[in-house]
Amino acid sequence: MNEEGDRENLNTKERHTCRNTRFKSCDSISNQAHGSSCEYHKAFMSTIAQAEEFMHNREAATINATGTLTVKVGPRNEVWTLQEMTDNFSKTEEWKRIRDSVYTVPNVELRSSKVFEPYESLEDLEQNMRCKYQDKINQGMTPHDAEAAMQKDKEYKSFETLQAKQSEIEVTRIIAKAFPGIPSLLLRSLESNRVVNESKMKNHSAFSALGFNLPNIGQQESDLMLVLLLGSKIFVRLIEVKRLGSKPWDSQSCLHQKPVNKALEQLEKGFIFLMGIMTDIPTENIDIKMLTCFPETSCKDVFCKDIFQNVIDKDNLATMTDHPLVVMTKLGIPNTVTQPTQAGLDLLLKICSRLVGKASLLHCGYRDLPDRMDQQKQRLSHTMKKMDRFIMLDKQQLSILDKAGEKKHFILEGPSGSGKTIIQLAVTKKMVNDSLSRGIKTCVLITAFHAEKDYELLSFFEEQTKDLKSEDQVEVKVLAWDMLLDMLDVKEDADDTPKTINDITAKLAQLHEKEGYEIILTIDELSVSSAPIDSETFDWTSLSPPTDGISMVFAFNPFPVKNLPMNPPNSKHFCLVLTKFRYRNTIKIQKCTACVGHDVVGFIYNESYATDIDGDMPMWIHLSSTEDEDGKDQEKKLSIALTNVKELVRHDTKTQVVLLHDSNLPQSIKDQLQKMAVAKSKGGPGWKVKHAEQFDGCECDTVVYVGNGYIEGFTRAKLKLFIITLEDDSFGKMEMNYYRALEKGVQKGLLKQISVDDDPSTKSKEIQAEQAKLIADKENKIAELEAKNAVLMHSRKEPTKLYPYILDKVAHKRLLLKVVGGDGFNSADGLLHQPMPIRRRSTSVINERRIAFEQRPTFPPGNHPPHSPAPGLQPLHSSQPSSA
């Protein structure tokens, strides 16, 4: 008991000494500066010097690894030893990510503000704030009063918070890109009271009892912290990101003392807290540096040379974005990458397990690998529900929708994922409700252009229109396109869809006149390019309105075959609704598909991003058409590619995956893809496998596309997109356009290209096994060739032993007639008696031999009749010359 009390008194004394002596002002430091010093020199150098002095005098302490902490395991709390917590974290997928490359926490960044809608960008919000300020000026306020009023405005406060968060996120992304393959943990918004929570888990007291020198500095938040391992050295970088309070109505941003002092104060507290967490880490294994970041200001002329080494400004960030070496230099990290030692990994494991292990509440729900997909899915679902309430339309378009009760006809256009189908169904339902209110029976016919009965979109329509059906008043029929034409006895004009629709409505008019009920015709996924071309447009002006009692609601697919716009029907009869906000995919998928679609199709609608989910970058795998001897090299590569994708979605346990493929793929490839539909209970991935065309107009959390290229299939992904392109004999102009467009997306940083031949050390055991099998097959074939070469080399001494082997090979390739028995025929000019080299002859030589054989002399009397084969001869299967 006395020893424990003495240890506690000693620890308490050390903590008080640390708090009282940390970062005292040091006037002598400023006198040693080289050259002229700036007004911030003294404060900066004092902070840096005291940190260096602390590290110089620091000695690693011994802690009690068998002592206990409270840890959070699911919904309950448990008691673990410190060693158990470290061992548990070493088995997690998060540690594997940290060990293999940089891992960022939180692993998904979402806009948390409840004030702004997800479709409002920072630029839009900034413009709104300027307008608000100008309104106050127009009301007679002085600039000072107007600014004071804005500072109290709830919306403006939320805007400033959002701006500060966005600045931190941008700096985090730049740093994370600079350290691929280097073991590291990058934390944004490190809150000390969440790491060692006292109120819920009593862990501050528990850590202190174990020997950790944790100061009582209250709620401390560090903007960014990087913990990186090179060799056995742990590099720790604390970064405070500060905006200088620039206002949307005032573009001037000048540096002043308040944000600088605030940044230094937070750096000091963050340093002390981190040293407490790393109490037992040897000092010689730690390299720590503190930096400030001003992302909106150029600071080179503000700070002196000594200070600027510890400052990241706007100009630095612009250079660091595309140059990882500049990031390493600015952060003071060696450019030469040293392989991590086991001792270094053990130290890194200890630190990470304390910061984001089970005892920490820091970023719970945003730090485990499955959290990323779950949070994105929830946020996207929330956004879609909001946007589905017609938020995607402006006031004029909303007023148009109010006319749906007047039975006008609707044409909907817009980019993919902008809610055309949702609006189409909403308009249809509103028309039905209006008919019910007037006591009129209604028949709703719903189809999709060229949709077959097994199309996913028809199932979606069936599900969404269940509540419309009524035995007495409403009849709803969801039909395939051909079934609709057959039912109405209409013959399709493939080159003139407007004419076909006119024929359909004419038949429906007859039905209306006969039965008396009103009819609503809803057609989705109409192709703009299925109309005749007139004056460099697809001419839909011939689409005429039907008689009273018939209403039409049409939505058009956004990707025409040719780079031509649509000339729409007469606006006197049709309400034209153009949706522009894409909200049903992540931003990265939207940017990637817009880029590819623009290069392949050319004509793309003007679109805006209406989501705040950045998401994962789409990935592309291209499989070349090279084949091995059994012609299955591409199938083997596809197997590795699919295994790679399975590994990348392994943690997305609560999301759906659909595999879309071209319908013209070889049957062997289709059979291989169909195996991905095997249920998880039977050991398969449990994906849904569909022809890409059957999924038009639908959507899924994760889409894996396999084929030559299909932009509509790419846009079906909500959260993750994987593109696997196959190069085959049908690789024509359109397929090459897709390949070049995808390459361009890679160059622009909108798409990540991965290879089946990537370093297997970064892959799972399953992927490594697939690659090892492919390599083993190649090695076996090389060994077989080497064995044949050995036979050749050995037979040069006795060439007669080689001739039968060579002649056998040539005869097998049907380039030579083989005599099975007897010697009763004479070859022309003795050509067939000449030994054949093992290489294949050119086409001219082969043809020469065939012609000589066909013009051979007649057999002598008593032998075999002319033009009949001698006994034991195998006739040629074809008289056509063979190509070499």
Coordinates of C-alpha atoms in Angstrom, one line a residue, residues 285-806:
N285 CA 11.6 6.2 -30.8
I286 CA 9.6 9.4 -31.0
D287 CA 9.9 12.3 -33.5
I288 CA 7.3 14.9 -32.8
K289 CA 6.6 18.2 -34.6
M290 CA 3.8 20.8 -34.2
L291 CA 2.5 22.8 -37.2
T292 CA -0.2 25.4 -37.8
C293 CA -2.2 25.5 -41.1
F294 CA -3.9 28.6 -42.6
P295 CA -5.6 27.2 -45.7
E296 CA -7.1 30.5 -46.9
T297 CA -4.1 32.8 -46.5
S298 CA -0.6 33.2 -48.0
C299 CA 1.8 33.4 -45.1
K300 CA 5.2 33.5 -46.6
D301 CA 5.5 37.3 -46.2
V302 CA 3.8 37.2 -42.8
F303 CA 6.0 34.8 -40.9
C304 CA 9.8 34.9 -40.7
K305 CA 11.8 32.0 -42.1
D306 CA 12.2 30.2 -38.8
I307 CA 8.5 30.2 -38.1
F308 CA 7.3 29.4 -41.7
Q309 CA 9.0 26.0 -41.4
N310 CA 6.1 25.1 -39.0
V311 CA 3.3 26.8 -41.0
I312 CA 1.2 25.3 -43.9
D313 CA -0.5 28.1 -45.9
K314 CA -2.7 28.3 -49.0
D315 CA 0.3 28.2 -51.4
N316 CA 1.7 25.1 -49.7
L317 CA -1.6 23.3 -50.0
A318 CA -1.8 24.0 -53.7
T319 CA 1.6 22.5 -54.2
M320 CA 1.1 19.6 -51.8
T321 CA -2.1 18.4 -53.6
D322 CA -0.3 16.7 -56.4
H323 CA 3.2 16.3 -54.9
P324 CA 3.5 13.8 -52.0
L325 CA 7.2 14.6 -51.5
V326 CA 6.3 18.2 -50.8
V327 CA 4.0 17.0 -48.0
M328 CA 6.7 14.8 -46.5
T329 CA 9.2 17.7 -46.6
K330 CA 6.8 20.2 -45.1
L331 CA 5.9 17.8 -42.3
G332 CA 9.6 17.1 -41.7
I333 CA 9.3 13.4 -42.5
P334 CA 12.2 11.7 -44.4
N335 CA 11.6 11.1 -48.1
T336 CA 13.3 7.8 -48.0
V337 CA 10.8 5.1 -46.9
T338 CA 12.3 2.7 -44.4
Q339 CA 10.6 -0.7 -43.9
P340 CA 8.9 -0.9 -40.5
T341 CA 10.6 -3.1 -37.9
Q342 CA 8.6 -5.5 -35.6
A343 CA 9.6 -3.4 -32.6
G344 CA 8.3 -0.3 -34.4
L345 CA 5.0 -2.0 -35.3
D346 CA 4.6 -3.0 -31.6
L347 CA 4.9 0.6 -30.5
L348 CA 2.5 1.8 -33.2
L349 CA 0.0 -0.8 -32.1
K350 CA 0.1 0.4 -28.5
I351 CA -0.5 4.0 -29.5
C352 CA -3.4 3.2 -31.9
S353 CA -5.1 0.8 -29.5
R354 CA -5.3 3.6 -26.9
L355 CA -6.5 6.2 -29.3
V356 CA -9.1 4.2 -31.2
G357 CA -9.3 0.9 -29.3
K358 CA -12.2 -0.5 -27.3
A359 CA -11.5 1.8 -24.3
S360 CA -11.8 4.9 -26.5
L361 CA -15.1 6.6 -27.4
L362 CA -13.4 8.7 -30.1
H363 CA -15.5 8.8 -33.3
C364 CA -17.6 5.7 -32.4
G365 CA -19.6 4.7 -35.4
Y366 CA -17.1 6.4 -37.7
R367 CA -13.9 4.4 -37.2
D368 CA -14.5 0.7 -37.8
L369 CA -14.3 -0.4 -41.4
P370 CA -18.0 -1.4 -41.7
D371 CA -19.0 2.0 -40.3
R372 CA -18.0 3.8 -43.5
M373 CA -20.5 2.0 -45.7
D374 CA -23.2 2.0 -43.0
Q375 CA -23.0 5.8 -42.5
Q376 CA -22.9 6.5 -46.2
K377 CA -25.9 4.3 -46.8
Q378 CA -27.9 6.0 -44.0
R379 CA -27.0 9.4 -45.1
L380 CA -27.8 8.7 -48.7
S381 CA -31.1 7.2 -47.7
H382 CA -31.9 10.3 -45.7
T383 CA -30.9 12.6 -48.6
M384 CA -33.1 10.6 -51.1
K385 CA -36.1 10.8 -48.8
K386 CA -35.7 14.6 -48.6
M387 CA -35.1 15.0 -52.3
D388 CA -38.0 12.7 -53.2
R389 CA -40.3 15.3 -51.8
F390 CA -39.7 17.4 -54.9
I391 CA -36.9 19.4 -53.4
M392 CA -35.0 18.7 -56.6
L393 CA -37.3 21.0 -58.6
D394 CA -37.5 24.8 -58.6
K395 CA -40.7 26.8 -57.9
Q396 CA -41.7 26.9 -61.6
Q397 CA -41.4 23.1 -61.9
L398 CA -43.3 22.6 -58.7
S399 CA -46.1 24.7 -60.1
I400 CA -46.1 22.6 -63.2
L401 CA -46.6 19.5 -61.1
D402 CA -49.6 21.1 -59.4
K403 CA -51.3 20.9 -62.8
A404 CA -51.1 17.1 -62.7
G405 CA -54.8 17.1 -61.7
E406 CA -55.7 18.8 -65.0
K407 CA -54.7 15.7 -66.9
K408 CA -51.9 17.4 -68.9
H409 CA -49.2 15.3 -70.5
F410 CA -45.7 15.2 -69.0
I411 CA -42.2 14.9 -70.5
L412 CA -39.4 14.4 -68.0
E413 CA -35.7 14.8 -68.9
G414 CA -32.5 15.0 -66.8
P415 CA -29.3 13.2 -65.8
S416 CA -29.4 9.8 -64.3
G417 CA -30.1 9.7 -60.5
S418 CA -32.0 12.9 -60.6
G419 CA -35.4 11.4 -59.6
K420 CA -37.2 11.2 -63.0
T421 CA -38.8 7.9 -62.2
I422 CA -39.8 9.1 -58.7
I423 CA -41.5 12.2 -60.2
Q424 CA -43.1 10.1 -62.9
L425 CA -44.7 7.8 -60.3
A426 CA -45.7 10.8 -58.1
V427 CA -47.4 12.5 -61.1
T428 CA -49.2 9.3 -62.0
K429 CA -50.5 8.8 -58.4
K430 CA -51.7 12.4 -58.3
M431 CA -53.6 11.9 -61.5
V432 CA -55.2 8.8 -60.1
N433 CA -56.2 10.5 -56.9
D434 CA -57.8 13.4 -58.9
S435 CA -59.8 10.9 -60.9
L436 CA -61.0 9.2 -57.7
S437 CA -62.0 12.5 -56.2
R438 CA -64.3 12.9 -59.2
G439 CA -65.6 9.4 -59.0
I440 CA -64.1 8.3 -62.4
K441 CA -62.7 4.9 -63.0
T442 CA -59.1 4.8 -64.1
C443 CA -56.8 2.4 -65.8
V444 CA -53.0 2.9 -65.4
L445 CA -50.7 1.2 -67.9
I446 CA -47.0 1.3 -66.9
T447 CA -44.1 0.1 -69.0
A448 CA -40.5 0.8 -69.8
F449 CA -39.2 1.2 -73.4
H450 CA -38.1 -2.2 -74.7
A451 CA -38.4 -3.7 -71.2
E452 CA -38.8 -7.4 -71.1
K453 CA -40.9 -9.2 -68.5
D454 CA -37.9 -10.0 -66.2
Y455 CA -36.7 -6.4 -66.1
E456 CA -35.9 -5.1 -62.6
L457 CA -37.7 -1.8 -63.2
L458 CA -41.0 -3.5 -63.8
S459 CA -40.8 -5.2 -60.4
F460 CA -40.1 -1.8 -58.9
F461 CA -43.2 -0.4 -60.6
E462 CA -45.3 -3.3 -59.3
E463 CA -44.1 -2.7 -55.7
Q464 CA -44.6 1.1 -55.9
T465 CA -48.2 0.9 -57.3
K466 CA -49.7 -1.6 -54.9
D467 CA -51.5 1.1 -53.0
L468 CA -53.1 2.4 -56.2
K469 CA -55.0 -0.7 -57.1
S470 CA -58.7 -0.8 -56.3
E471 CA -61.2 -3.4 -57.6
D472 CA -63.9 -0.9 -58.2
Q473 CA -62.1 2.3 -59.3
V474 CA -58.5 1.8 -60.3
E475 CA -56.8 -0.9 -62.4
V476 CA -53.0 -0.9 -62.7
K477 CA -51.2 -3.0 -65.3
V478 CA -47.4 -3.2 -65.3
L479 CA -46.4 -4.6 -68.7
A480 CA -43.4 -5.4 -70.7
W481 CA -43.0 -3.3 -73.8
D482 CA -43.8 -6.1 -76.3
M483 CA -46.8 -7.2 -74.2
L484 CA -48.3 -3.7 -74.4
L485 CA -47.8 -3.7 -78.2
D486 CA -49.4 -7.1 -78.5
M487 CA -52.3 -6.2 -76.2
L488 CA -53.2 -3.2 -78.4
D489 CA -52.2 -4.9 -81.7
V490 CA -49.7 -2.2 -82.5
K491 CA -46.7 -2.8 -84.8
E492 CA -43.5 -1.0 -83.7
D493 CA -41.6 1.3 -86.0
A494 CA -38.1 1.0 -84.7
D495 CA -36.9 4.2 -86.5
D496 CA -39.9 6.3 -85.4
T497 CA -41.0 5.8 -81.8
P498 CA -43.2 9.0 -81.8
K499 CA -45.3 7.3 -84.5
T500 CA -45.5 4.1 -82.5
I501 CA -46.7 6.0 -79.4
N502 CA -49.3 7.8 -81.5
D503 CA -50.6 4.4 -82.7
I504 CA -50.7 3.2 -79.0
T505 CA -52.7 6.3 -77.9
A506 CA -55.1 5.9 -80.8
K507 CA -55.9 2.4 -79.7
L508 CA -56.2 3.6 -76.1
A509 CA -58.7 6.3 -77.3
Q510 CA -60.8 3.6 -78.9
L511 CA -60.7 1.6 -75.6
H512 CA -61.7 4.8 -73.6
E513 CA -64.6 5.4 -75.9
K514 CA -65.8 1.8 -75.6
E515 CA -65.3 1.3 -71.8
G516 CA -65.7 4.9 -70.5
Y517 CA -62.8 4.9 -68.0
E518 CA -59.8 7.2 -68.2
I519 CA -56.4 5.9 -69.1
I520 CA -53.0 7.0 -67.9
L521 CA -50.0 5.8 -70.0
T522 CA -46.7 5.9 -68.1
I523 CA -43.5 5.0 -70.1
D524 CA -40.1 5.1 -68.5
E525 CA -36.6 4.9 -70.1
L526 CA -37.7 6.2 -73.5
S527 CA -34.7 6.6 -75.8
V528 CA -34.2 10.1 -77.2
S529 CA -32.4 8.7 -80.2
S530 CA -35.4 6.4 -81.3
A531 CA -36.9 9.4 -83.1
P532 CA -36.0 10.5 -86.7
I533 CA -33.2 13.0 -87.1
D534 CA -34.2 16.4 -88.3
S535 CA -31.9 19.5 -88.4
E536 CA -29.3 18.0 -86.1
T537 CA -31.9 17.0 -83.5
F538 CA -33.9 14.0 -82.6
D539 CA -37.4 15.1 -83.7
W540 CA -40.2 14.4 -81.2
T541 CA -42.5 17.1 -82.4
S542 CA -44.6 14.6 -84.3
L543 CA -45.8 13.2 -80.9
S544 CA -49.4 14.4 -80.8
P545 CA -51.6 14.7 -77.8
P546 CA -54.4 12.1 -77.6
T547 CA -58.1 12.7 -77.1
D548 CA -59.6 13.7 -73.7
G549 CA -59.5 10.9 -71.3
I550 CA -56.0 9.8 -72.1
S551 CA -53.0 11.1 -70.1
M552 CA -49.3 10.5 -70.8
V553 CA -46.3 10.6 -68.4
F554 CA -43.0 9.9 -70.2
A555 CA -39.4 9.9 -68.8
F556 CA -36.4 9.8 -71.1
N557 CA -33.1 8.0 -70.7
P558 CA -30.4 10.6 -70.5
F559 CA -27.9 8.9 -72.9
P560 CA -28.7 9.2 -76.6
V561 CA -26.8 7.0 -79.1
K562 CA -25.6 10.1 -81.0
N563 CA -24.4 13.5 -79.8
L564 CA -27.7 15.2 -80.6
P565 CA -30.2 16.9 -78.4
M566 CA -34.0 16.3 -78.4
N567 CA -36.5 18.5 -80.2
P568 CA -39.4 18.1 -77.7
P569 CA -43.1 17.9 -78.4
N570 CA -45.2 21.1 -78.5
S571 CA -45.2 22.7 -75.0
K572 CA -48.8 23.8 -75.4
H573 CA -49.8 20.2 -74.9
F574 CA -46.9 18.8 -72.8
C575 CA -45.4 19.9 -69.6
L576 CA -41.7 19.7 -70.0
V577 CA -39.9 19.1 -66.7
L578 CA -36.1 19.1 -66.6
T579 CA -34.5 17.7 -63.4
K580 CA -30.9 18.8 -62.8
F581 CA -30.0 17.7 -59.3
R582 CA -28.3 14.3 -59.0
Y583 CA -28.8 13.0 -55.5
R584 CA -29.0 9.2 -55.8
N585 CA -25.3 8.5 -56.0
T586 CA -22.1 9.7 -54.2
I587 CA -20.3 12.7 -55.5
K588 CA -17.3 10.5 -56.8
I589 CA -19.7 8.3 -58.8
Q590 CA -21.4 11.3 -60.2
K591 CA -18.2 12.9 -61.3
C592 CA -16.8 9.7 -62.8
T593 CA -20.0 8.8 -64.8
A594 CA -20.4 12.4 -66.0
C595 CA -16.8 12.4 -67.3
V596 CA -17.1 9.0 -69.0
G597 CA -20.6 9.8 -70.3
H598 CA -19.5 13.1 -71.8
D599 CA -16.6 11.4 -73.7
V600 CA -18.5 8.4 -74.9
V601 CA -22.0 9.9 -75.6
G602 CA -21.1 13.6 -75.9
F603 CA -24.5 15.1 -75.1
I604 CA -25.0 15.2 -71.3
Y605 CA -27.4 17.4 -69.4
N606 CA -26.2 20.2 -67.2
E607 CA -26.3 18.7 -63.7
S608 CA -25.6 19.7 -60.1
Y609 CA -24.6 17.5 -57.2
A610 CA -27.3 17.3 -54.6
T611 CA -25.6 15.2 -51.9
D612 CA -22.9 15.7 -49.3
I613 CA -21.5 12.1 -49.5
D614 CA -18.2 12.1 -51.2
G615 CA -17.9 8.3 -51.2
D616 CA -15.3 5.9 -52.5
M617 CA -13.6 6.4 -55.8
P618 CA -14.9 4.0 -58.5
M619 CA -12.4 1.3 -59.5
W620 CA -11.6 0.0 -63.0
I621 CA -10.0 -3.3 -64.0
H622 CA -9.2 -4.0 -67.6
L623 CA -8.6 -7.5 -68.8
S624 CA -6.7 -7.8 -72.0
S625 CA -7.5 -10.5 -74.7
T626 CA -4.2 -12.4 -74.4
E627 CA -4.8 -16.2 -74.2
D628 CA -2.9 -19.2 -73.1
E629 CA -2.9 -22.5 -74.8
D630 CA -6.2 -23.6 -73.5
G631 CA -7.8 -20.2 -74.2
K632 CA -8.8 -19.6 -70.6
D633 CA -6.3 -16.9 -69.6
Q634 CA -9.0 -14.2 -69.5
E635 CA -11.3 -16.4 -67.4
K636 CA -8.5 -16.9 -64.9
K637 CA -7.9 -13.1 -64.8
L638 CA -11.6 -12.5 -64.4
S639 CA -11.6 -14.9 -61.4
I640 CA -8.8 -12.9 -59.8
A641 CA -10.6 -9.6 -60.5
L642 CA -13.8 -10.8 -59.0
T643 CA -12.0 -12.2 -55.9
N644 CA -10.3 -8.8 -55.6
V645 CA -13.7 -7.0 -55.7
K646 CA -15.1 -9.5 -53.1
E647 CA -12.3 -8.6 -50.8
L648 CA -13.0 -4.8 -51.2
V649 CA -16.7 -5.3 -50.3
R650 CA -16.1 -7.9 -47.6
H651 CA -16.9 -5.5 -44.8
D652 CA -20.1 -4.1 -46.4
T653 CA -22.3 -6.7 -44.6
K654 CA -25.5 -4.6 -44.7
T655 CA -25.4 -3.5 -48.3
Q656 CA -26.6 -5.0 -51.5
V657 CA -24.4 -5.9 -54.5
V658 CA -25.5 -6.4 -58.0
L659 CA -23.3 -7.8 -60.8
L660 CA -24.3 -6.4 -64.2
H661 CA -22.9 -7.9 -67.4
D662 CA -23.3 -7.5 -71.2
S663 CA -25.6 -10.0 -72.8
N664 CA -23.2 -10.8 -75.6
L665 CA -20.4 -12.2 -73.4
P666 CA -19.2 -15.8 -74.1
Q667 CA -21.3 -18.4 -72.3
S668 CA -18.3 -19.6 -70.3
I669 CA -17.9 -16.1 -68.9
K670 CA -21.6 -15.9 -68.1
D671 CA -21.4 -19.2 -66.3
Q672 CA -18.5 -17.9 -64.3
L673 CA -20.3 -14.8 -63.4
Q674 CA -23.4 -16.7 -62.4
K675 CA -21.5 -18.4 -59.6
M676 CA -21.4 -15.0 -57.8
A677 CA -25.1 -15.4 -57.2
V678 CA -24.6 -18.4 -54.9
A679 CA -26.1 -17.6 -51.5
K680 CA -23.9 -16.7 -48.6
S681 CA -25.3 -19.7 -46.6
K682 CA -23.8 -22.0 -49.3
G683 CA -20.4 -20.3 -49.3
G684 CA -21.0 -17.8 -52.1
P685 CA -21.0 -14.0 -52.1
G686 CA -24.8 -13.8 -52.6
W687 CA -24.8 -11.1 -55.2
K688 CA -27.6 -10.5 -57.6
V689 CA -26.5 -11.2 -61.2
K690 CA -28.3 -9.5 -64.1
H691 CA -27.9 -8.5 -67.8
A692 CA -27.0 -4.8 -67.7
E693 CA -30.0 -3.9 -69.9
Q694 CA -32.4 -5.6 -67.5
F695 CA -31.3 -3.2 -64.7
D696 CA -31.9 0.1 -66.5
G697 CA -33.7 2.7 -64.3
C698 CA -32.9 0.7 -61.1
E699 CA -30.2 1.2 -58.5
C700 CA -28.2 -0.7 -56.0
D701 CA -25.7 0.1 -53.1
T702 CA -22.8 -1.5 -55.0
V703 CA -22.6 -2.2 -58.7
V704 CA -20.0 -4.5 -60.3
Y705 CA -20.1 -4.2 -64.1
V706 CA -18.5 -6.7 -66.4
G707 CA -18.4 -6.1 -70.2
N708 CA -17.1 -3.8 -72.9
G709 CA -18.7 -0.7 -71.5
Y710 CA -22.2 0.6 -70.6
I711 CA -22.7 4.0 -69.2
E712 CA -26.3 3.4 -68.0
G713 CA -25.0 0.4 -66.0
F714 CA -22.3 2.6 -64.4
T715 CA -24.9 5.1 -63.1
R716 CA -26.9 2.4 -61.3
A717 CA -24.4 2.4 -58.4
K718 CA -25.4 4.5 -55.3
L719 CA -22.3 4.0 -53.0
K720 CA -19.6 1.9 -54.7
L721 CA -18.8 1.2 -58.4
F722 CA -16.5 -1.4 -59.9
I723 CA -15.9 -1.6 -63.6
I724 CA -14.3 -4.7 -65.2
T725 CA -13.9 -4.3 -68.9
L726 CA -13.1 -7.3 -71.2
E727 CA -11.2 -7.0 -74.4
D728 CA -12.3 -9.5 -77.0
D729 CA -12.9 -10.0 -80.7
S730 CA -15.9 -7.6 -80.6
F731 CA -13.8 -4.7 -79.3
G732 CA -14.9 -2.1 -81.9
K733 CA -15.2 1.6 -82.1
M734 CA -17.7 2.1 -79.2
E735 CA -15.7 -0.3 -76.9
M736 CA -12.5 1.6 -77.7
N737 CA -14.3 4.9 -76.9
Y738 CA -15.2 3.5 -73.5
Y739 CA -11.7 2.4 -72.9
R740 CA -10.3 5.8 -73.8
A741 CA -13.0 7.5 -71.6
L742 CA -12.1 5.3 -68.7
E743 CA -8.4 6.1 -69.2
K744 CA -9.2 9.8 -69.2
G745 CA -11.1 9.3 -65.9
V746 CA -8.0 7.7 -64.4
Q747 CA -5.8 10.6 -65.6
K748 CA -8.3 13.2 -64.1
G749 CA -8.2 11.3 -60.7
L750 CA -11.9 10.4 -61.0
L751 CA -11.3 6.7 -61.3
K752 CA -8.8 4.3 -59.8
Q753 CA -7.4 1.6 -62.1
I754 CA -6.3 -1.6 -60.4
S755 CA -4.6 -4.6 -61.9
V756 CA -4.9 -8.3 -61.4
D757 CA -1.1 -8.3 -61.3
D758 CA -0.9 -5.9 -58.3
D759 CA 1.5 -6.7 -55.5
P760 CA 0.0 -9.8 -53.7
S761 CA 1.3 -8.6 -50.4
T762 CA -1.5 -6.1 -50.2
K763 CA -4.2 -8.7 -51.0
S764 CA -6.1 -11.3 -49.0
K765 CA -5.1 -15.0 -48.8
E766 CA -7.8 -15.9 -51.2
I767 CA -6.5 -13.4 -53.8
Q768 CA -2.9 -14.6 -53.3
A769 CA -4.1 -18.2 -53.8
E770 CA -5.7 -17.3 -57.1
Q771 CA -2.6 -15.4 -58.3
A772 CA -0.4 -18.2 -57.1
K773 CA -2.4 -20.7 -59.2
L774 CA -2.2 -18.5 -62.3
I775 CA 1.6 -18.2 -61.8
A776 CA 2.0 -21.9 -61.2
D777 CA 0.1 -22.7 -64.5
K778 CA 2.5 -20.3 -66.4
E779 CA 5.5 -21.9 -64.7
N780 CA 4.3 -25.4 -65.7
K781 CA 4.0 -24.3 -69.3
I782 CA 7.4 -22.8 -69.2
A783 CA 8.8 -26.0 -67.7
E784 CA 7.1 -28.0 -70.5
L785 CA 8.7 -25.7 -73.2
E786 CA 12.1 -26.0 -71.6
A787 CA 11.7 -29.8 -71.6
K788 CA 10.9 -29.8 -75.3
N789 CA 13.9 -27.5 -75.9
A790 CA 16.1 -30.0 -74.0
V791 CA 14.9 -32.7 -76.3
L792 CA 15.7 -30.6 -79.3
M793 CA 19.2 -29.8 -78.0
H794 CA 19.9 -33.4 -77.2
S795 CA 18.6 -34.6 -80.6
R796 CA 21.0 -32.4 -82.6
K797 CA 23.6 -35.0 -82.0
E798 CA 21.3 -37.7 -83.4
P799 CA 18.9 -35.9 -85.7
T800 CA 17.2 -39.0 -87.0
K801 CA 15.6 -39.6 -83.6
L802 CA 13.9 -36.2 -83.9
Y803 CA 12.3 -36.5 -87.3
P804 CA 9.5 -38.8 -86.3
Y805 CA 8.5 -36.5 -83.5
I806 CA 8.5 -33.4 -85.7

